[in-house]
Amino acid sequence: MCHDALTPFWRLLFAVSASATFLLSASQLQGQKLKEFDSRYLQPPRRGPQLRRAEQEVFRLTNEFRKQAGREPLRVEKRLEKAAAYFAAFMARTDKYGHDADGNKPEDRIVACEYEACLTAENIAYAMDSDGFKTDDLARTFFEMWKESPPHRENMLDPDVKEVGIAIGFAPASGRYYAVQDLARPKTATIRFQVTNQTAETLHYRVKSSGHGEPSSDEIELPPRGTMAHTGCRQAKLDWGWTKEDDEAAVQNNQQLVIRKTDKGYEVSKQPLGEK
């Protein structure tokens, strides 16, 4: 995070902050309560930028950025929008800034809005300009700040998030605009796959996440005729232990990988999960 000190002759002031959380457990997040939600702080100042239009432009710019990077587009999700709107309004009302400014973590707010997440990420920022913002300029200011900051950029380009909620609030007391971008992968999109060992030997392999934030798993020991079930929030690859070569195999959701021994060595076939 970086920000400039406010002086009587300020031109532009901003700050950015990012957060990411994986594998949420609802039982760990119970008891969290949101503060007062005052939607008046989601209203633009008189003759100021149109905040709802600015949110839509941030959404458009984010998906355009993802497309350029070969990522799938995000879709707007109402419960994530609600979580983002609550927090943008809270920061605008109190002029408190930070992912835990209301005493909650980003995942707490998302759960409180009844969104069941597999993983979440949150970008926040504030900006103000003594000359005022036009609608598109405000949207691009937030987008560019996040784009130029490595952790925010990673959140926006995360290949495993699928949904987003964006909100911008305005603080009359300070003149700051507060933006919140909540990104998530729903629990319904949890990735499931199995590895089955049909050989007479004990085999070893590792699961490697394709995204940031999750290290490779410890080496897994799979006994003869055994099956190991896996669930996760990120796309993954398997690194087989019987070769030193770079033989990582990409895994699809609801897929079963079956290992057999042939005259030529180990053979891995893929089939839909549940098939014999």
PDB file of C-alpha atoms in Angstrom:
ATOM      1  CA  MET A   1       0.000   0.000   0.000  1.00  0.00           C
ATOM      2  CA  CYS A   2       1.209   3.516  -0.689  1.00  0.00           C
ATOM      3  CA  HIS A   3      -0.345   6.913  -0.160  1.00  0.00           C
ATOM      4  CA  ASP A   4       0.636  10.560  -0.085  1.00  0.00           C
ATOM      5  CA  ALA A   5       0.151  12.909   2.848  1.00  0.00           C
ATOM      6  CA  LEU A   6      -2.804  15.259   2.491  1.00  0.00           C
ATOM      7  CA  THR A   7      -1.892  18.942   2.187  1.00  0.00           C
ATOM      8  CA  PRO A   8      -4.061  22.049   1.598  1.00  0.00           C
ATOM      9  CA  PHE A   9      -2.945  21.986  -2.049  1.00  0.00           C
ATOM     10  CA  TRP A  10      -3.484  18.332  -2.887  1.00  0.00           C
ATOM     11  CA  ARG A  11      -4.147  17.362  -6.478  1.00  0.00           C
ATOM     12  CA  LEU A  12      -4.558  13.594  -6.320  1.00  0.00           C
ATOM     13  CA  LEU A  13      -4.462  11.237  -3.359  1.00  0.00           C
ATOM     14  CA  PHE A  14      -4.853   7.477  -3.519  1.00  0.00           C
ATOM     15  CA  ALA A  15      -4.104   4.186  -1.800  1.00  0.00           C
ATOM     16  CA  VAL A  16      -4.545   0.535  -2.754  1.00  0.00           C
ATOM     17  CA  SER A  17      -4.627  -2.725  -0.816  1.00  0.00           C
ATOM     18  CA  ALA A  18      -5.188  -6.373  -1.754  1.00  0.00           C
ATOM     19  CA  SER A  19      -6.210  -9.525   0.085  1.00  0.00           C
ATOM     20  CA  ALA A  20      -6.731 -13.175  -0.882  1.00  0.00           C
ATOM     21  CA  THR A  21      -8.152 -16.157   1.007  1.00  0.00           C
ATOM     22  CA  PHE A  22      -8.514 -19.796  -0.003  1.00  0.00           C
ATOM     23  CA  LEU A  23     -10.551 -22.796   1.128  1.00  0.00           C
ATOM     24  CA  LEU A  24     -13.000 -20.965   3.363  1.00  0.00           C
ATOM     25  CA  SER A  25     -14.683 -22.817   6.209  1.00  0.00           C
ATOM     26  CA  ALA A  26     -18.108 -21.509   7.176  1.00  0.00           C
ATOM     27  CA  SER A  27     -17.709 -22.862  10.715  1.00  0.00           C
ATOM     28  CA  GLN A  28     -14.635 -20.685  11.223  1.00  0.00           C
ATOM     29  CA  LEU A  29     -16.482 -17.552  10.142  1.00  0.00           C
ATOM     30  CA  GLN A  30     -19.600 -17.800  12.275  1.00  0.00           C
ATOM     31  CA  GLY A  31     -20.352 -14.982  14.675  1.00  0.00           C
ATOM     32  CA  GLN A  32     -19.050 -12.182  12.478  1.00  0.00           C
ATOM     33  CA  LYS A  33     -21.408  -9.226  12.314  1.00  0.00           C
ATOM     34  CA  LEU A  34     -21.399  -6.375   9.847  1.00  0.00           C
ATOM     35  CA  LYS A  35     -21.666  -2.776  10.973  1.00  0.00           C
ATOM     36  CA  GLU A  36     -24.418  -0.393   9.971  1.00  0.00           C
ATOM     37  CA  PHE A  37     -25.018  -0.256   6.228  1.00  0.00           C
ATOM     38  CA  ASP A  38     -25.853   3.268   5.105  1.00  0.00           C
ATOM     39  CA  SER A  39     -26.518   3.315   1.367  1.00  0.00           C
ATOM     40  CA  ARG A  40     -26.420   7.120   1.285  1.00  0.00           C
ATOM     41  CA  TYR A  41     -22.640   6.854   1.056  1.00  0.00           C
ATOM     42  CA  LEU A  42     -23.014   5.056  -2.266  1.00  0.00           C
ATOM     43  CA  GLN A  43     -24.511   8.215  -3.759  1.00  0.00           C
ATOM     44  CA  PRO A  44     -22.314  10.536  -5.876  1.00  0.00           C
ATOM     45  CA  PRO A  45     -21.664  14.142  -4.898  1.00  0.00           C
ATOM     46  CA  ARG A  46     -23.630  16.848  -6.613  1.00  0.00           C
ATOM     47  CA  ARG A  47     -22.283  17.340 -10.146  1.00  0.00           C
ATOM     48  CA  GLY A  48     -19.848  14.512  -9.441  1.00  0.00           C
ATOM     49  CA  PRO A  49     -19.159  11.256 -11.286  1.00  0.00           C
ATOM     50  CA  GLN A  50     -21.924   8.669 -11.633  1.00  0.00           C
ATOM     51  CA  LEU A  51     -20.755   5.939  -9.287  1.00  0.00           C
ATOM     52  CA  ARG A  52     -22.894   3.099 -10.666  1.00  0.00           C
ATOM     53  CA  ARG A  53     -21.633   3.821 -14.171  1.00  0.00           C
ATOM     54  CA  ALA A  54     -18.072   3.948 -12.845  1.00  0.00           C
ATOM     55  CA  GLU A  55     -18.549   0.503 -11.259  1.00  0.00           C
ATOM     56  CA  GLN A  56     -19.762  -0.870 -14.592  1.00  0.00           C
ATOM     57  CA  GLU A  57     -16.729   0.609 -16.309  1.00  0.00           C
ATOM     58  CA  VAL A  58     -14.351  -0.976 -13.777  1.00  0.00           C
ATOM     59  CA  PHE A  59     -16.078  -4.297 -14.494  1.00  0.00           C
ATOM     60  CA  ARG A  60     -15.676  -3.805 -18.256  1.00  0.00           C
ATOM     61  CA  LEU A  61     -12.011  -2.829 -17.937  1.00  0.00           C
ATOM     62  CA  THR A  62     -11.301  -5.813 -15.685  1.00  0.00           C
ATOM     63  CA  ASN A  63     -12.814  -8.292 -18.134  1.00  0.00           C
ATOM     64  CA  GLU A  64     -11.033  -6.632 -21.048  1.00  0.00           C
ATOM     65  CA  PHE A  65      -7.773  -7.003 -19.113  1.00  0.00           C
ATOM     66  CA  ARG A  66      -8.533 -10.659 -18.418  1.00  0.00           C
ATOM     67  CA  LYS A  67      -9.303 -11.290 -22.084  1.00  0.00           C
ATOM     68  CA  GLN A  68      -5.952  -9.801 -23.112  1.00  0.00           C
ATOM     69  CA  ALA A  69      -4.258 -12.206 -20.672  1.00  0.00           C
ATOM     70  CA  GLY A  70      -6.201 -15.216 -21.958  1.00  0.00           C
ATOM     71  CA  ARG A  71      -8.465 -15.453 -18.901  1.00  0.00           C
ATOM     72  CA  GLU A  72     -12.163 -16.259 -18.843  1.00  0.00           C
ATOM     73  CA  PRO A  73     -14.468 -13.272 -18.195  1.00  0.00           C
ATOM     74  CA  LEU A  74     -15.929 -12.702 -14.756  1.00  0.00           C
ATOM     75  CA  ARG A  75     -19.669 -12.540 -14.160  1.00  0.00           C
ATOM     76  CA  VAL A  76     -21.363 -10.166 -11.727  1.00  0.00           C
ATOM     77  CA  GLU A  77     -22.760 -11.857  -8.610  1.00  0.00           C
ATOM     78  CA  LYS A  78     -25.370 -10.041  -6.499  1.00  0.00           C
ATOM     79  CA  ARG A  79     -24.176 -11.270  -3.091  1.00  0.00           C
ATOM     80  CA  LEU A  80     -20.603 -10.200  -3.878  1.00  0.00           C
ATOM     81  CA  GLU A  81     -22.000  -6.840  -4.996  1.00  0.00           C
ATOM     82  CA  LYS A  82     -23.789  -6.561  -1.659  1.00  0.00           C
ATOM     83  CA  ALA A  83     -20.601  -7.326   0.284  1.00  0.00           C
ATOM     84  CA  ALA A  84     -18.638  -4.782  -1.775  1.00  0.00           C
ATOM     85  CA  ALA A  85     -21.375  -2.136  -1.415  1.00  0.00           C
ATOM     86  CA  TYR A  86     -21.535  -2.575   2.352  1.00  0.00           C
ATOM     87  CA  PHE A  87     -17.777  -2.154   2.745  1.00  0.00           C
ATOM     88  CA  ALA A  88     -17.449   0.761   0.316  1.00  0.00           C
ATOM     89  CA  ALA A  89     -20.250   2.551   2.199  1.00  0.00           C
ATOM     90  CA  PHE A  90     -18.644   1.751   5.562  1.00  0.00           C
ATOM     91  CA  MET A  91     -15.266   3.187   4.554  1.00  0.00           C
ATOM     92  CA  ALA A  92     -16.944   6.241   3.035  1.00  0.00           C
ATOM     93  CA  ARG A  93     -19.018   6.833   6.184  1.00  0.00           C
ATOM     94  CA  THR A  94     -16.129   6.408   8.636  1.00  0.00           C
ATOM     95  CA  ASP A  95     -13.118   7.341   6.468  1.00  0.00           C
ATOM     96  CA  LYS A  96     -11.446   4.235   7.890  1.00  0.00           C
ATOM     97  CA  TYR A  97      -9.368   2.328   5.355  1.00  0.00           C
ATOM     98  CA  GLY A  98      -8.064  -1.249   5.270  1.00  0.00           C
ATOM     99  CA  HIS A  99      -9.369  -4.763   4.652  1.00  0.00           C
ATOM    100  CA  ASP A 100     -10.292  -5.074   8.338  1.00  0.00           C
ATOM    101  CA  ALA A 101     -11.487  -1.497   8.841  1.00  0.00           C
ATOM    102  CA  ASP A 102     -14.899  -2.687  10.075  1.00  0.00           C
ATOM    103  CA  GLY A 103     -13.440  -5.359  12.350  1.00  0.00           C
ATOM    104  CA  ASN A 104     -14.073  -8.126   9.813  1.00  0.00           C
ATOM    105  CA  LYS A 105     -11.989  -9.866   7.179  1.00  0.00           C
ATOM    106  CA  PRO A 106     -13.051  -9.823   3.513  1.00  0.00           C
ATOM    107  CA  GLU A 107     -14.216 -13.442   3.725  1.00  0.00           C
ATOM    108  CA  ASP A 108     -16.314 -12.590   6.805  1.00  0.00           C
ATOM    109  CA  ARG A 109     -18.242  -9.952   4.873  1.00  0.00           C
ATOM    110  CA  ILE A 110     -18.771 -12.291   1.932  1.00  0.00           C
ATOM    111  CA  VAL A 111     -20.058 -15.083   4.164  1.00  0.00           C
ATOM    112  CA  ALA A 112     -22.322 -12.614   6.005  1.00  0.00           C
ATOM    113  CA  CYS A 113     -23.901 -11.817   2.637  1.00  0.00           C
ATOM    114  CA  GLU A 114     -24.683 -15.552   2.249  1.00  0.00           C
ATOM    115  CA  TYR A 115     -22.137 -16.296  -0.467  1.00  0.00           C
ATOM    116  CA  GLU A 116     -20.512 -19.729  -0.105  1.00  0.00           C
ATOM    117  CA  ALA A 117     -16.997 -19.366  -1.455  1.00  0.00           C
ATOM    118  CA  CYS A 118     -14.260 -21.789  -2.349  1.00  0.00           C
ATOM    119  CA  LEU A 119     -11.754 -18.932  -2.581  1.00  0.00           C
ATOM    120  CA  THR A 120     -11.949 -15.136  -2.404  1.00  0.00           C
ATOM    121  CA  ALA A 121      -9.810 -12.122  -3.222  1.00  0.00           C
ATOM    122  CA  GLU A 122     -10.412  -8.451  -2.481  1.00  0.00           C
ATOM    123  CA  ASN A 123      -8.998  -5.261  -3.970  1.00  0.00           C
ATOM    124  CA  ILE A 124      -9.676  -1.943  -2.269  1.00  0.00           C
ATOM    125  CA  ALA A 125      -8.525   1.591  -2.987  1.00  0.00           C
ATOM    126  CA  TYR A 126      -9.363   5.214  -2.350  1.00  0.00           C
ATOM    127  CA  ALA A 127      -8.754   8.268  -4.497  1.00  0.00           C
ATOM    128  CA  MET A 128      -9.574  11.956  -4.515  1.00  0.00           C
ATOM    129  CA  ASP A 129      -8.834  14.851  -6.815  1.00  0.00           C
ATOM    130  CA  SER A 130      -9.183  18.544  -5.975  1.00  0.00           C
ATOM    131  CA  ASP A 131     -10.341  19.201  -9.546  1.00  0.00           C
ATOM    132  CA  GLY A 132     -12.983  16.485  -9.361  1.00  0.00           C
ATOM    133  CA  PHE A 133     -13.409  13.303 -11.396  1.00  0.00           C
ATOM    134  CA  LYS A 134     -15.368  12.543 -14.504  1.00  0.00           C
ATOM    135  CA  THR A 135     -17.120   9.174 -14.386  1.00  0.00           C
ATOM    136  CA  ASP A 136     -14.792   7.334 -16.762  1.00  0.00           C
ATOM    137  CA  ASP A 137     -11.717   8.963 -15.223  1.00  0.00           C
ATOM    138  CA  LEU A 138     -12.692   7.741 -11.756  1.00  0.00           C
ATOM    139  CA  ALA A 139     -13.207   4.189 -13.030  1.00  0.00           C
ATOM    140  CA  ARG A 140      -9.911   4.166 -14.898  1.00  0.00           C
ATOM    141  CA  THR A 141      -8.070   5.621 -11.882  1.00  0.00           C
ATOM    142  CA  PHE A 142      -9.083   2.671  -9.723  1.00  0.00           C
ATOM    143  CA  PHE A 143      -8.505   0.130 -12.479  1.00  0.00           C
ATOM    144  CA  GLU A 144      -5.041   1.462 -13.342  1.00  0.00           C
ATOM    145  CA  MET A 145      -3.979   1.554  -9.675  1.00  0.00           C
ATOM    146  CA  TRP A 146      -4.904  -2.102  -9.311  1.00  0.00           C
ATOM    147  CA  LYS A 147      -3.392  -3.025 -12.673  1.00  0.00           C
ATOM    148  CA  GLU A 148      -0.020  -1.460 -11.799  1.00  0.00           C
ATOM    149  CA  SER A 149       0.167  -3.086  -8.346  1.00  0.00           C
ATOM    150  CA  PRO A 150       1.375  -6.732  -8.485  1.00  0.00           C
ATOM    151  CA  PRO A 151      -0.947  -8.226  -5.817  1.00  0.00           C
ATOM    152  CA  HIS A 152      -4.010  -6.417  -7.205  1.00  0.00           C
ATOM    153  CA  ARG A 153      -3.057  -7.410 -10.730  1.00  0.00           C
ATOM    154  CA  GLU A 154      -2.804 -11.050  -9.617  1.00  0.00           C
ATOM    155  CA  ASN A 155      -6.271 -10.859  -8.089  1.00  0.00           C
ATOM    156  CA  MET A 156      -7.821  -9.406 -11.245  1.00  0.00           C
ATOM    157  CA  LEU A 157      -6.082 -11.965 -13.466  1.00  0.00           C
ATOM    158  CA  ASP A 158      -6.571 -14.932 -11.160  1.00  0.00           C
ATOM    159  CA  PRO A 159      -7.616 -17.751 -13.539  1.00  0.00           C
ATOM    160  CA  ASP A 160      -9.595 -19.540 -10.838  1.00  0.00           C
ATOM    161  CA  VAL A 161     -11.995 -16.781  -9.745  1.00  0.00           C
ATOM    162  CA  LYS A 162     -15.294 -16.731 -11.617  1.00  0.00           C
ATOM    163  CA  GLU A 163     -17.478 -14.009 -10.081  1.00  0.00           C
ATOM    164  CA  VAL A 164     -17.130 -10.425  -8.915  1.00  0.00           C
ATOM    165  CA  GLY A 165     -18.898  -7.628  -7.084  1.00  0.00           C
ATOM    166  CA  ILE A 166     -17.764  -4.008  -7.409  1.00  0.00           C
ATOM    167  CA  ALA A 167     -18.849  -0.918  -5.468  1.00  0.00           C
ATOM    168  CA  ILE A 168     -17.711   2.696  -5.087  1.00  0.00           C
ATOM    169  CA  GLY A 169     -18.652   4.953  -2.184  1.00  0.00           C
ATOM    170  CA  PHE A 170     -18.133   8.665  -1.586  1.00  0.00           C
ATOM    171  CA  ALA A 171     -17.101  10.309   1.685  1.00  0.00           C
ATOM    172  CA  PRO A 172     -18.399  13.920   1.865  1.00  0.00           C
ATOM    173  CA  ALA A 173     -16.217  14.708   4.892  1.00  0.00           C
ATOM    174  CA  SER A 174     -12.889  13.940   3.195  1.00  0.00           C
ATOM    175  CA  GLY A 175     -13.802  13.999  -0.502  1.00  0.00           C
ATOM    176  CA  ARG A 176     -12.456  10.490  -0.918  1.00  0.00           C
ATOM    177  CA  TYR A 177     -13.935   7.861  -3.226  1.00  0.00           C
ATOM    178  CA  TYR A 178     -13.615   4.316  -1.868  1.00  0.00           C
ATOM    179  CA  ALA A 179     -13.667   1.328  -4.242  1.00  0.00           C
ATOM    180  CA  VAL A 180     -14.090  -2.354  -3.398  1.00  0.00           C
ATOM    181  CA  GLN A 181     -13.684  -5.263  -5.808  1.00  0.00           C
ATOM    182  CA  ASP A 182     -14.630  -8.652  -4.328  1.00  0.00           C
ATOM    183  CA  LEU A 183     -13.677 -11.652  -6.489  1.00  0.00           C
ATOM    184  CA  ALA A 184     -14.540 -15.256  -5.735  1.00  0.00           C
ATOM    185  CA  ARG A 185     -14.965 -18.817  -6.883  1.00  0.00           C
ATOM    186  CA  PRO A 186     -18.204 -20.350  -5.554  1.00  0.00           C
ATOM    187  CA  LYS A 187     -18.132 -23.551  -3.538  1.00  0.00           C
ATOM    188  CA  THR A 188     -20.300 -25.128  -6.237  1.00  0.00           C
ATOM    189  CA  ALA A 189     -17.281 -24.841  -8.553  1.00  0.00           C
ATOM    190  CA  THR A 190     -15.008 -26.891  -6.283  1.00  0.00           C
ATOM    191  CA  ILE A 191     -12.718 -29.058  -8.435  1.00  0.00           C
ATOM    192  CA  ARG A 192     -12.910 -32.820  -7.784  1.00  0.00           C
ATOM    193  CA  PHE A 193     -10.799 -35.609  -9.220  1.00  0.00           C
ATOM    194  CA  GLN A 194      -9.434 -39.040  -8.287  1.00  0.00           C
ATOM    195  CA  VAL A 195      -6.243 -40.963  -8.913  1.00  0.00           C
ATOM    196  CA  THR A 196      -6.507 -44.778  -9.076  1.00  0.00           C
ATOM    197  CA  ASN A 197      -3.518 -47.108  -8.922  1.00  0.00           C
ATOM    198  CA  GLN A 198      -4.272 -50.345 -10.774  1.00  0.00           C
ATOM    199  CA  THR A 199      -0.720 -51.631 -10.500  1.00  0.00           C
ATOM    200  CA  ALA A 200       0.737 -54.040  -7.937  1.00  0.00           C
ATOM    201  CA  GLU A 201       3.188 -51.377  -6.734  1.00  0.00           C
ATOM    202  CA  THR A 202       3.032 -48.420  -4.354  1.00  0.00           C
ATOM    203  CA  LEU A 203       3.240 -45.200  -6.389  1.00  0.00           C
ATOM    204  CA  HIS A 204       4.009 -41.581  -5.492  1.00  0.00           C
ATOM    205  CA  TYR A 205       2.944 -38.230  -6.942  1.00  0.00           C
ATOM    206  CA  ARG A 206       2.434 -34.563  -6.055  1.00  0.00           C
ATOM    207  CA  VAL A 207      -0.430 -32.164  -6.734  1.00  0.00           C
ATOM    208  CA  LYS A 208       0.711 -28.767  -8.016  1.00  0.00           C
ATOM    209  CA  SER A 209      -1.637 -25.794  -8.022  1.00  0.00           C
ATOM    210  CA  SER A 210      -1.705 -23.713 -11.202  1.00  0.00           C
ATOM    211  CA  GLY A 211      -2.559 -20.505  -9.330  1.00  0.00           C
ATOM    212  CA  HIS A 212      -0.821 -18.266  -6.809  1.00  0.00           C
ATOM    213  CA  GLY A 213      -1.285 -18.681  -3.075  1.00  0.00           C
ATOM    214  CA  GLU A 214      -1.209 -22.461  -2.743  1.00  0.00           C
ATOM    215  CA  PRO A 215       2.036 -24.469  -2.561  1.00  0.00           C
ATOM    216  CA  SER A 216       2.479 -27.945  -3.986  1.00  0.00           C
ATOM    217  CA  SER A 217       1.209 -30.712  -1.755  1.00  0.00           C
ATOM    218  CA  ASP A 218       3.470 -33.130   0.071  1.00  0.00           C
ATOM    219  CA  GLU A 219       4.301 -36.317  -1.783  1.00  0.00           C
ATOM    220  CA  ILE A 220       1.282 -38.635  -1.850  1.00  0.00           C
ATOM    221  CA  GLU A 221       1.743 -42.383  -1.395  1.00  0.00           C
ATOM    222  CA  LEU A 222      -0.832 -44.435  -3.280  1.00  0.00           C
ATOM    223  CA  PRO A 223      -0.903 -48.168  -2.433  1.00  0.00           C
ATOM    224  CA  PRO A 224      -1.626 -50.914  -4.967  1.00  0.00           C
ATOM    225  CA  ARG A 225      -5.269 -50.977  -6.138  1.00  0.00           C
ATOM    226  CA  GLY A 226      -5.856 -47.819  -4.118  1.00  0.00           C
ATOM    227  CA  THR A 227      -7.773 -44.648  -5.028  1.00  0.00           C
ATOM    228  CA  MET A 228      -7.108 -41.126  -3.719  1.00  0.00           C
ATOM    229  CA  ALA A 229      -9.851 -38.482  -3.961  1.00  0.00           C
ATOM    230  CA  HIS A 230      -8.895 -34.804  -4.274  1.00  0.00           C
ATOM    231  CA  THR A 231     -10.876 -31.570  -3.946  1.00  0.00           C
ATOM    232  CA  GLY A 232      -9.587 -28.031  -4.405  1.00  0.00           C
ATOM    233  CA  CYS A 233     -10.363 -24.497  -5.444  1.00  0.00           C
ATOM    234  CA  ARG A 234      -7.700 -24.215  -8.133  1.00  0.00           C
ATOM    235  CA  GLN A 235      -6.784 -25.942 -11.356  1.00  0.00           C
ATOM    236  CA  ALA A 236      -4.034 -28.463 -10.705  1.00  0.00           C
ATOM    237  CA  LYS A 237      -1.390 -30.629 -12.335  1.00  0.00           C
ATOM    238  CA  LEU A 238      -0.005 -33.953 -11.162  1.00  0.00           C
ATOM    239  CA  ASP A 239       3.725 -34.601 -11.013  1.00  0.00           C
ATOM    240  CA  TRP A 240       4.352 -38.338 -11.210  1.00  0.00           C
ATOM    241  CA  GLY A 241       7.069 -39.734  -8.962  1.00  0.00           C
ATOM    242  CA  TRP A 242       8.294 -42.479 -11.291  1.00  0.00           C
ATOM    243  CA  THR A 243      10.141 -40.106 -13.630  1.00  0.00           C
ATOM    244  CA  LYS A 244      12.446 -37.145 -13.166  1.00  0.00           C
ATOM    245  CA  GLU A 245      11.267 -35.549 -16.394  1.00  0.00           C
ATOM    246  CA  ASP A 246       8.829 -32.633 -16.552  1.00  0.00           C
ATOM    247  CA  ASP A 247       5.752 -34.785 -16.994  1.00  0.00           C
ATOM    248  CA  GLU A 248       3.092 -32.710 -15.221  1.00  0.00           C
ATOM    249  CA  ALA A 249      -0.397 -33.788 -16.250  1.00  0.00           C
ATOM    250  CA  ALA A 250      -3.241 -31.253 -16.204  1.00  0.00           C
ATOM    251  CA  VAL A 251      -6.362 -32.379 -14.365  1.00  0.00           C
ATOM    252  CA  GLN A 252      -9.942 -31.525 -15.307  1.00  0.00           C
ATOM    253  CA  ASN A 253     -12.887 -31.271 -12.941  1.00  0.00           C
ATOM    254  CA  ASN A 254     -14.787 -34.547 -12.340  1.00  0.00           C
ATOM    255  CA  GLN A 255     -11.969 -36.581 -13.847  1.00  0.00           C
ATOM    256  CA  GLN A 256     -10.437 -39.904 -12.850  1.00  0.00           C
ATOM    257  CA  LEU A 257      -6.823 -40.714 -13.693  1.00  0.00           C
ATOM    258  CA  VAL A 258      -6.104 -44.444 -13.829  1.00  0.00           C
ATOM    259  CA  ILE A 259      -2.510 -45.713 -13.660  1.00  0.00           C
ATOM    260  CA  ARG A 260      -1.613 -49.064 -15.227  1.00  0.00           C
ATOM    261  CA  LYS A 261       1.712 -50.864 -15.767  1.00  0.00           C
ATOM    262  CA  THR A 262       2.562 -52.016 -19.320  1.00  0.00           C
ATOM    263  CA  ASP A 263       5.620 -53.412 -21.068  1.00  0.00           C
ATOM    264  CA  LYS A 264       6.548 -49.810 -21.931  1.00  0.00           C
ATOM    265  CA  GLY A 265       6.205 -48.536 -18.355  1.00  0.00           C
ATOM    266  CA  TYR A 266       3.466 -46.706 -16.518  1.00  0.00           C
ATOM    267  CA  GLU A 267       0.439 -45.590 -18.498  1.00  0.00           C
ATOM    268  CA  VAL A 268      -2.089 -42.990 -17.322  1.00  0.00           C
ATOM    269  CA  SER A 269      -5.576 -42.863 -18.844  1.00  0.00           C
ATOM    270  CA  LYS A 270      -8.268 -40.288 -18.131  1.00  0.00           C
ATOM    271  CA  GLN A 271     -11.992 -40.856 -17.873  1.00  0.00           C
ATOM    272  CA  PRO A 272     -15.043 -39.148 -16.339  1.00  0.00           C
ATOM    273  CA  LEU A 273     -15.251 -39.559 -12.584  1.00  0.00           C
ATOM    274  CA  GLY A 274     -17.416 -42.539 -11.620  1.00  0.00           C
ATOM    275  CA  GLU A 275     -16.739 -44.653 -14.704  1.00  0.00           C
ATOM    276  CA  LYS A 276     -15.299 -48.138 -14.181  1.00  0.00           C
TER     277      LYS A 276
END
